[in-house]
Amino acid sequence: QVQFVESGGGLVQPGGSLRLSCAVSGSIFSNYGMAWYRQAPGKQRDVVAAISSGSRTNVAESVKGRFTISRDNVKNMVYLQMNSLKPEDTAVYYCNNAWGTATWGQGTQVTVSS
């Protein structure tokens, strides 16, 4: 069974940066598209950025130019580099496959506040 362990969240001031990491185990990682999702309090979970097995990327319009997704198929890791953070980026961030169909991990909290 595939498992995800997210890390790297924290409290950051507006305009700051964070790099999230997701360790993936229990699957043939390199075969699958992966994505980062986020869920703010009282809102549904939405996809933020996705990366194909061939490392083609796509990001949500709300984070375009600020967030970058990447992957390391040797280490079975997925990353989300977040720059120019805004208060509206505050959420719990999760990784999952590109369809969001695997069991969700604990996520990592990102809080953007002065």
mmCIF file of N, CA and C in Angstrom:
data_model
loop_
_atom_site.group_PDB
_atom_site.id
_atom_site.type_symbol
_atom_site.label_atom_id
_atom_site.label_comp_id
_atom_site.label_asym_id
_atom_site.label_seq_id
_atom_site.Cartn_x
_atom_site.Cartn_y
_atom_site.Cartn_z
ATOM 1 N N GLN A 1 0.851 -1.187 0.000
ATOM 2 C CA GLN A 1 0.000 0.000 0.000
ATOM 3 C C GLN A 1 0.888 1.239 0.000
ATOM 4 N N VAL A 2 0.569 2.169 -0.900
ATOM 5 C CA VAL A 2 1.383 3.369 -0.996
ATOM 6 C C VAL A 2 1.167 4.249 0.221
ATOM 7 N N GLN A 3 2.236 4.880 0.662
ATOM 8 C CA GLN A 3 2.184 5.796 1.799
ATOM 9 C C GLN A 3 2.901 7.084 1.458
ATOM 10 N N PHE A 4 2.388 8.193 2.011
ATOM 11 C CA PHE A 4 2.972 9.508 1.798
ATOM 12 C C PHE A 4 3.300 10.137 3.140
ATOM 13 N N VAL A 5 4.488 10.700 3.249
ATOM 14 C CA VAL A 5 4.878 11.429 4.455
ATOM 15 C C VAL A 5 5.332 12.818 4.029
ATOM 16 N N GLU A 6 4.509 13.820 4.363
ATOM 17 C CA GLU A 6 4.794 15.198 3.992
ATOM 18 C C GLU A 6 5.545 15.907 5.118
ATOM 19 N N SER A 7 6.411 16.827 4.746
ATOM 20 C CA SER A 7 7.169 17.603 5.732
ATOM 21 C C SER A 7 7.570 18.935 5.128
ATOM 22 N N GLY A 8 8.058 19.826 5.992
ATOM 23 C CA GLY A 8 8.598 21.095 5.526
ATOM 24 C C GLY A 8 7.708 22.301 5.757
ATOM 25 N N GLY A 9 6.507 22.086 6.274
ATOM 26 C CA GLY A 9 5.623 23.212 6.534
ATOM 27 C C GLY A 9 6.083 24.028 7.729
ATOM 28 N N GLY A 10 5.358 25.108 7.986
ATOM 29 C CA GLY A 10 5.691 25.954 9.119
ATOM 30 C C GLY A 10 5.007 27.297 9.020
ATOM 31 N N LEU A 11 5.442 28.196 9.892
ATOM 32 C CA LEU A 11 4.932 29.562 9.913
ATOM 33 C C LEU A 11 5.916 30.448 9.163
ATOM 34 N N VAL A 12 5.410 31.214 8.227
ATOM 35 C CA VAL A 12 6.266 32.083 7.434
ATOM 36 C C VAL A 12 5.549 33.404 7.199
ATOM 37 N N GLN A 13 6.317 34.474 7.090
ATOM 38 C CA GLN A 13 5.731 35.788 6.828
ATOM 39 C C GLN A 13 5.349 35.914 5.359
ATOM 40 N N PRO A 14 4.387 36.773 5.068
ATOM 41 C CA PRO A 14 4.058 37.032 3.654
ATOM 42 C C PRO A 14 5.304 37.427 2.868
ATOM 43 N N GLY A 15 5.409 36.861 1.665
ATOM 44 C CA GLY A 15 6.589 37.096 0.844
ATOM 45 C C GLY A 15 7.695 36.093 1.054
ATOM 46 N N GLY A 16 7.565 35.256 2.060
ATOM 47 C CA GLY A 16 8.589 34.266 2.359
ATOM 48 C C GLY A 16 8.483 33.027 1.490
ATOM 49 N N SER A 17 9.366 32.072 1.776
ATOM 50 C CA SER A 17 9.442 30.837 0.994
ATOM 51 C C SER A 17 9.478 29.616 1.904
ATOM 52 N N LEU A 18 8.997 28.518 1.380
ATOM 53 C CA LEU A 18 9.090 27.215 2.025
ATOM 54 C C LEU A 18 9.290 26.161 0.945
ATOM 55 N N ARG A 19 9.928 25.068 1.332
ATOM 56 C CA ARG A 19 10.052 23.924 0.443
ATOM 57 C C ARG A 19 9.452 22.709 1.139
ATOM 58 N N LEU A 20 8.399 22.182 0.555
ATOM 59 C CA LEU A 20 7.746 20.995 1.092
ATOM 60 C C LEU A 20 8.344 19.747 0.451
ATOM 61 N N SER A 21 8.401 18.677 1.234
ATOM 62 C CA SER A 21 8.893 17.399 0.742
ATOM 63 C C SER A 21 7.859 16.321 1.006
ATOM 64 N N CYS A 22 7.803 15.348 0.122
ATOM 65 C CA CYS A 22 6.904 14.217 0.286
ATOM 66 C C CYS A 22 7.682 12.940 -0.016
ATOM 67 N N ALA A 23 7.793 12.088 0.989
ATOM 68 C CA ALA A 23 8.424 10.780 0.804
ATOM 69 C C ALA A 23 7.345 9.769 0.457
ATOM 70 N N VAL A 24 7.560 9.039 -0.627
ATOM 71 C CA VAL A 24 6.572 8.083 -1.129
ATOM 72 C C VAL A 24 7.128 6.675 -0.999
ATOM 73 N N SER A 25 6.343 5.779 -0.452
ATOM 74 C CA SER A 25 6.771 4.390 -0.334
ATOM 75 C C SER A 25 5.629 3.474 -0.747
ATOM 76 N N GLY A 26 5.988 2.251 -1.117
ATOM 77 C CA GLY A 26 4.979 1.243 -1.378
ATOM 78 C C GLY A 26 4.423 1.212 -2.790
ATOM 79 N N SER A 27 5.077 1.895 -3.728
ATOM 80 C CA SER A 27 4.601 1.836 -5.104
ATOM 81 C C SER A 27 5.781 1.961 -6.041
ATOM 82 N N ILE A 28 5.535 1.675 -7.300
ATOM 83 C CA ILE A 28 6.558 1.909 -8.324
ATOM 84 C C ILE A 28 6.459 3.378 -8.676
ATOM 85 N N PHE A 29 7.113 4.181 -7.875
ATOM 86 C CA PHE A 29 6.932 5.634 -7.872
ATOM 87 C C PHE A 29 7.097 6.242 -9.250
ATOM 88 N N SER A 30 8.116 5.819 -9.956
ATOM 89 C CA SER A 30 8.451 6.492 -11.209
ATOM 90 C C SER A 30 7.373 6.326 -12.277
ATOM 91 N N ASN A 31 6.457 5.379 -12.092
ATOM 92 C CA ASN A 31 5.414 5.131 -13.088
ATOM 93 C C ASN A 31 4.242 6.098 -13.000
ATOM 94 N N TYR A 32 4.155 6.830 -11.898
ATOM 95 C CA TYR A 32 2.937 7.567 -11.617
ATOM 96 C C TYR A 32 3.111 9.079 -11.634
ATOM 97 N N GLY A 33 2.057 9.742 -12.135
ATOM 98 C CA GLY A 33 1.984 11.178 -11.937
ATOM 99 C C GLY A 33 1.678 11.464 -10.482
ATOM 100 N N MET A 34 2.218 12.562 -9.985
ATOM 101 C CA MET A 34 2.044 12.939 -8.599
ATOM 102 C C MET A 34 1.542 14.372 -8.518
ATOM 103 N N ALA A 35 0.991 14.723 -7.374
ATOM 104 C CA ALA A 35 0.469 16.079 -7.216
ATOM 105 C C ALA A 35 0.532 16.519 -5.762
ATOM 106 N N TRP A 36 0.569 17.808 -5.591
ATOM 107 C CA TRP A 36 0.386 18.435 -4.290
ATOM 108 C C TRP A 36 -1.016 19.025 -4.245
ATOM 109 N N TYR A 37 -1.651 18.854 -3.078
ATOM 110 C CA TYR A 37 -2.988 19.369 -2.841
ATOM 111 C C TYR A 37 -2.938 20.221 -1.576
ATOM 112 N N ARG A 38 -3.956 21.058 -1.388
ATOM 113 C CA ARG A 38 -4.053 21.795 -0.138
ATOM 114 C C ARG A 38 -5.509 21.942 0.272
ATOM 115 N N GLN A 39 -5.685 22.051 1.580
ATOM 116 C CA GLN A 39 -7.023 22.218 2.116
ATOM 117 C C GLN A 39 -6.979 23.264 3.211
ATOM 118 N N ALA A 40 -7.664 24.373 2.959
ATOM 119 C CA ALA A 40 -7.784 25.440 3.939
ATOM 120 C C ALA A 40 -8.981 25.146 4.836
ATOM 121 N N PRO A 41 -9.008 25.710 6.033
ATOM 122 C CA PRO A 41 -10.128 25.465 6.949
ATOM 123 C C PRO A 41 -11.473 25.788 6.296
ATOM 124 N N GLY A 42 -12.399 24.847 6.378
ATOM 125 C CA GLY A 42 -13.734 25.057 5.848
ATOM 126 C C GLY A 42 -13.863 24.973 4.345
ATOM 127 N N LYS A 43 -12.776 24.590 3.670
ATOM 128 C CA LYS A 43 -12.801 24.514 2.204
ATOM 129 C C LYS A 43 -12.468 23.096 1.743
ATOM 130 N N GLN A 44 -12.763 22.812 0.495
ATOM 131 C CA GLN A 44 -12.446 21.498 -0.047
ATOM 132 C C GLN A 44 -10.972 21.417 -0.384
ATOM 133 N N ARG A 45 -10.500 20.192 -0.522
ATOM 134 C CA ARG A 45 -9.113 19.951 -0.909
ATOM 135 C C ARG A 45 -8.974 20.173 -2.411
ATOM 136 N N ASP A 46 -8.006 20.975 -2.791
ATOM 137 C CA ASP A 46 -7.800 21.308 -4.205
ATOM 138 C C ASP A 46 -6.373 20.966 -4.631
ATOM 139 N N VAL A 47 -6.225 20.659 -5.887
ATOM 140 C CA VAL A 47 -4.889 20.406 -6.417
ATOM 141 C C VAL A 47 -4.157 21.729 -6.599
ATOM 142 N N VAL A 48 -2.879 21.733 -6.242
ATOM 143 C CA VAL A 48 -2.044 22.921 -6.356
ATOM 144 C C VAL A 48 -1.087 22.807 -7.535
ATOM 145 N N ALA A 49 -0.471 21.629 -7.665
ATOM 146 C CA ALA A 49 0.506 21.417 -8.718
ATOM 147 C C ALA A 49 0.607 19.928 -8.992
ATOM 148 N N ALA A 50 0.907 19.581 -10.231
ATOM 149 C CA ALA A 50 1.008 18.181 -10.622
ATOM 150 C C ALA A 50 2.247 17.983 -11.488
ATOM 151 N N ILE A 51 2.770 16.760 -11.444
ATOM 152 C CA ILE A 51 3.937 16.425 -12.254
ATOM 153 C C ILE A 51 3.749 15.017 -12.795
ATOM 154 N N SER A 52 3.970 14.861 -14.086
ATOM 155 C CA SER A 52 3.782 13.553 -14.711
ATOM 156 C C SER A 52 4.977 12.646 -14.431
ATOM 157 N N SER A 53 4.850 11.391 -14.832
ATOM 158 C CA SER A 53 5.963 10.456 -14.669
ATOM 159 C C SER A 53 7.177 10.917 -15.471
ATOM 160 N N GLY A 54 6.919 11.680 -16.531
ATOM 161 C CA GLY A 54 8.003 12.220 -17.345
ATOM 162 C C GLY A 54 8.427 13.619 -16.953
ATOM 163 N N SER A 55 7.943 14.078 -15.778
ATOM 164 C CA SER A 55 8.312 15.376 -15.188
ATOM 165 C C SER A 55 7.746 16.588 -15.916
ATOM 166 N N ARG A 56 6.663 16.404 -16.655
ATOM 167 C CA ARG A 56 5.935 17.580 -17.143
ATOM 168 C C ARG A 56 5.114 18.127 -15.982
ATOM 169 N N THR A 57 5.064 19.436 -15.861
ATOM 170 C CA THR A 57 4.415 20.025 -14.686
ATOM 171 C C THR A 57 3.246 20.913 -15.081
ATOM 172 N N ASN A 58 2.360 21.091 -14.122
ATOM 173 C CA ASN A 58 1.233 21.988 -14.290
ATOM 174 C C ASN A 58 0.891 22.524 -12.902
ATOM 175 N N VAL A 59 0.600 23.811 -12.819
ATOM 176 C CA VAL A 59 0.264 24.394 -11.526
ATOM 177 C C VAL A 59 -1.051 25.154 -11.628
ATOM 178 N N ALA A 60 -1.724 25.276 -10.509
ATOM 179 C CA ALA A 60 -2.977 26.025 -10.463
ATOM 180 C C ALA A 60 -2.719 27.489 -10.777
ATOM 181 N N GLU A 61 -3.703 28.122 -11.356
ATOM 182 C CA GLU A 61 -3.559 29.527 -11.741
ATOM 183 C C GLU A 61 -3.215 30.399 -10.544
ATOM 184 N N SER A 62 -3.740 30.072 -9.379
ATOM 185 C CA SER A 62 -3.546 30.895 -8.187
ATOM 186 C C SER A 62 -2.102 30.886 -7.684
ATOM 187 N N VAL A 63 -1.310 29.909 -8.102
ATOM 188 C CA VAL A 63 0.070 29.813 -7.631
ATOM 189 C C VAL A 63 1.072 29.887 -8.779
ATOM 190 N N LYS A 64 0.596 30.126 -9.965
ATOM 191 C CA LYS A 64 1.478 30.165 -11.139
ATOM 192 C C LYS A 64 2.527 31.263 -10.973
ATOM 193 N N GLY A 65 3.773 30.912 -11.264
ATOM 194 C CA GLY A 65 4.864 31.864 -11.120
ATOM 195 C C GLY A 65 5.440 31.926 -9.719
ATOM 196 N N ARG A 66 4.793 31.264 -8.768
ATOM 197 C CA ARG A 66 5.269 31.282 -7.378
ATOM 198 C C ARG A 66 5.654 29.889 -6.874
ATOM 199 N N PHE A 67 4.931 28.864 -7.289
ATOM 200 C CA PHE A 67 5.154 27.497 -6.817
ATOM 201 C C PHE A 67 5.756 26.654 -7.950
ATOM 202 N N THR A 68 6.652 25.754 -7.571
ATOM 203 C CA THR A 68 7.262 24.836 -8.520
ATOM 204 C C THR A 68 7.256 23.434 -7.936
ATOM 205 N N ILE A 69 6.769 22.476 -8.708
ATOM 206 C CA ILE A 69 6.771 21.079 -8.287
ATOM 207 C C ILE A 69 7.905 20.347 -8.992
ATOM 208 N N SER A 70 8.523 19.417 -8.266
ATOM 209 C CA SER A 70 9.586 18.614 -8.863
ATOM 210 C C SER A 70 9.569 17.234 -8.223
ATOM 211 N N ARG A 71 10.329 16.311 -8.796
ATOM 212 C CA ARG A 71 10.369 14.951 -8.260
ATOM 213 C C ARG A 71 11.755 14.366 -8.429
ATOM 214 N N ASP A 72 12.071 13.423 -7.566
ATOM 215 C CA ASP A 72 13.331 12.675 -7.632
ATOM 216 C C ASP A 72 12.952 11.200 -7.654
ATOM 217 N N ASN A 73 13.047 10.579 -8.819
ATOM 218 C CA ASN A 73 12.616 9.190 -8.971
ATOM 219 C C ASN A 73 13.588 8.199 -8.346
ATOM 220 N N VAL A 74 14.769 8.629 -8.012
ATOM 221 C CA VAL A 74 15.730 7.762 -7.326
ATOM 222 C C VAL A 74 15.406 7.704 -5.835
ATOM 223 N N LYS A 75 15.101 8.864 -5.282
ATOM 224 C CA LYS A 75 14.817 8.948 -3.850
ATOM 225 C C LYS A 75 13.330 8.752 -3.523
ATOM 226 N N ASN A 76 12.483 8.614 -4.539
ATOM 227 C CA ASN A 76 11.029 8.511 -4.334
ATOM 228 C C ASN A 76 10.492 9.707 -3.557
ATOM 229 N N MET A 77 10.851 10.894 -4.019
ATOM 230 C CA MET A 77 10.453 12.122 -3.354
ATOM 231 C C MET A 77 9.756 13.064 -4.336
ATOM 232 N N VAL A 78 8.824 13.838 -3.793
ATOM 233 C CA VAL A 78 8.186 14.913 -4.539
ATOM 234 C C VAL A 78 8.361 16.185 -3.723
ATOM 235 N N TYR A 79 8.623 17.285 -4.396
ATOM 236 C CA TYR A 79 8.887 18.545 -3.715
ATOM 237 C C TYR A 79 7.944 19.637 -4.216
ATOM 238 N N LEU A 80 7.712 20.615 -3.348
ATOM 239 C CA LEU A 80 6.966 21.808 -3.754
ATOM 240 C C LEU A 80 7.716 23.019 -3.220
ATOM 241 N N GLN A 81 8.325 23.756 -4.124
ATOM 242 C CA GLN A 81 8.995 25.001 -3.762
ATOM 243 C C GLN A 81 7.970 26.119 -3.829
ATOM 244 N N MET A 82 7.787 26.802 -2.728
ATOM 245 C CA MET A 82 6.779 27.854 -2.635
ATOM 246 C C MET A 82 7.468 29.180 -2.335
ATOM 247 N N ASN A 83 7.351 30.117 -3.235
ATOM 248 C CA ASN A 83 7.931 31.449 -3.079
ATOM 249 C C ASN A 83 6.828 32.502 -3.051
ATOM 250 N N SER A 84 7.192 33.690 -2.579
ATOM 251 C CA SER A 84 6.243 34.816 -2.540
ATOM 252 C C SER A 84 4.928 34.406 -1.902
ATOM 253 N N LEU A 85 5.027 33.766 -0.772
ATOM 254 C CA LEU A 85 3.832 33.226 -0.116
ATOM 255 C C LEU A 85 2.894 34.335 0.332
ATOM 256 N N LYS A 86 1.602 34.019 0.259
ATOM 257 C CA LYS A 86 0.538 34.953 0.619
ATOM 258 C C LYS A 86 -0.311 34.349 1.739
ATOM 259 N N PRO A 87 -0.998 35.169 2.507
ATOM 260 C CA PRO A 87 -1.861 34.623 3.562
ATOM 261 C C PRO A 87 -2.878 33.613 3.033
ATOM 262 N N GLU A 88 -3.343 33.800 1.817
ATOM 263 C CA GLU A 88 -4.324 32.863 1.263
ATOM 264 C C GLU A 88 -3.720 31.508 0.893
ATOM 265 N N ASP A 89 -2.400 31.370 1.003
ATOM 266 C CA ASP A 89 -1.765 30.067 0.807
ATOM 267 C C ASP A 89 -1.820 29.216 2.073
ATOM 268 N N THR A 90 -2.282 29.784 3.160
ATOM 269 C CA THR A 90 -2.385 29.048 4.416
ATOM 270 C C THR A 90 -3.324 27.854 4.256
ATOM 271 N N ALA A 91 -2.824 26.674 4.581
ATOM 272 C CA ALA A 91 -3.593 25.441 4.402
ATOM 273 C C ALA A 91 -2.749 24.270 4.897
ATOM 274 N N VAL A 92 -3.367 23.105 4.960
ATOM 275 C CA VAL A 92 -2.629 21.854 5.119
ATOM 276 C C VAL A 92 -2.335 21.337 3.712
ATOM 277 N N TYR A 93 -1.082 21.018 3.470
ATOM 278 C CA TYR A 93 -0.637 20.568 2.158
ATOM 279 C C TYR A 93 -0.404 19.060 2.187
ATOM 280 N N TYR A 94 -0.885 18.389 1.157
ATOM 281 C CA TYR A 94 -0.781 16.941 1.031
ATOM 282 C C TYR A 94 -0.197 16.581 -0.327
ATOM 283 N N CYS A 95 0.465 15.446 -0.395
ATOM 284 C CA CYS A 95 0.794 14.896 -1.704
ATOM 285 C C CYS A 95 -0.006 13.600 -1.893
ATOM 286 N N ASN A 96 -0.188 13.240 -3.131
ATOM 287 C CA ASN A 96 -0.921 12.037 -3.509
ATOM 288 C C ASN A 96 -0.631 11.793 -4.970
ATOM 289 N N ASN A 97 -1.173 10.716 -5.511
ATOM 290 C CA ASN A 97 -1.026 10.530 -6.953
ATOM 291 C C ASN A 97 -1.829 11.606 -7.672
ATOM 292 N N ALA A 98 -1.681 11.649 -8.976
ATOM 293 C CA ALA A 98 -2.270 12.752 -9.738
ATOM 294 C C ALA A 98 -3.795 12.713 -9.750
ATOM 295 N N TRP A 99 -4.379 11.604 -9.332
ATOM 296 C CA TRP A 99 -5.841 11.489 -9.286
ATOM 297 C C TRP A 99 -6.369 11.643 -7.861
ATOM 298 N N GLY A 100 -5.477 11.698 -6.877
ATOM 299 C CA GLY A 100 -5.908 11.837 -5.492
ATOM 300 C C GLY A 100 -6.649 10.623 -4.976
ATOM 301 N N THR A 101 -6.270 9.438 -5.445
ATOM 302 C CA THR A 101 -7.040 8.241 -5.120
ATOM 303 C C THR A 101 -6.404 7.354 -4.062
ATOM 304 N N ALA A 102 -5.168 7.621 -3.687
ATOM 305 C CA ALA A 102 -4.526 6.803 -2.666
ATOM 306 C C ALA A 102 -4.898 7.333 -1.280
ATOM 307 N N THR A 103 -4.589 6.546 -0.270
ATOM 308 C CA THR A 103 -4.862 6.973 1.098
ATOM 309 C C THR A 103 -4.037 8.216 1.430
ATOM 310 N N TRP A 104 -4.679 9.207 1.997
ATOM 311 C CA TRP A 104 -4.009 10.458 2.296
ATOM 312 C C TRP A 104 -3.095 10.338 3.505
ATOM 313 N N GLY A 105 -1.985 11.058 3.454
ATOM 314 C CA GLY A 105 -1.097 11.146 4.597
ATOM 315 C C GLY A 105 -1.591 12.196 5.578
ATOM 316 N N GLN A 106 -0.714 12.538 6.533
ATOM 317 C CA GLN A 106 -1.082 13.508 7.564
ATOM 318 C C GLN A 106 -1.053 14.937 7.052
ATOM 319 N N GLY A 107 -0.313 15.175 6.019
ATOM 320 C CA GLY A 107 -0.176 16.531 5.512
ATOM 321 C C GLY A 107 0.807 17.339 6.345
ATOM 322 N N THR A 108 1.097 18.538 5.859
ATOM 323 C CA THR A 108 1.975 19.450 6.589
ATOM 324 C C THR A 108 1.341 20.840 6.571
ATOM 325 N N GLN A 109 1.293 21.470 7.732
ATOM 326 C CA GLN A 109 0.607 22.757 7.872
ATOM 327 C C GLN A 109 1.511 23.887 7.397
ATOM 328 N N VAL A 110 0.964 24.725 6.549
ATOM 329 C CA VAL A 110 1.635 25.948 6.113
ATOM 330 C C VAL A 110 0.787 27.124 6.564
ATOM 331 N N THR A 111 1.392 28.013 7.329
ATOM 332 C CA THR A 111 0.700 29.205 7.805
ATOM 333 C C THR A 111 1.481 30.427 7.371
ATOM 334 N N VAL A 112 0.819 31.305 6.634
ATOM 335 C CA VAL A 112 1.450 32.530 6.148
ATOM 336 C C VAL A 112 0.804 33.696 6.882
ATOM 337 N N SER A 113 1.572 34.307 7.750
ATOM 338 C CA SER A 113 1.021 35.368 8.587
ATOM 339 C C SER A 113 2.142 36.252 9.101
ATOM 340 N N SER A 114 1.819 37.522 9.275
ATOM 341 C CA SER A 114 2.790 38.439 9.862
ATOM 342 C C SER A 114 2.579 38.536 11.373
#
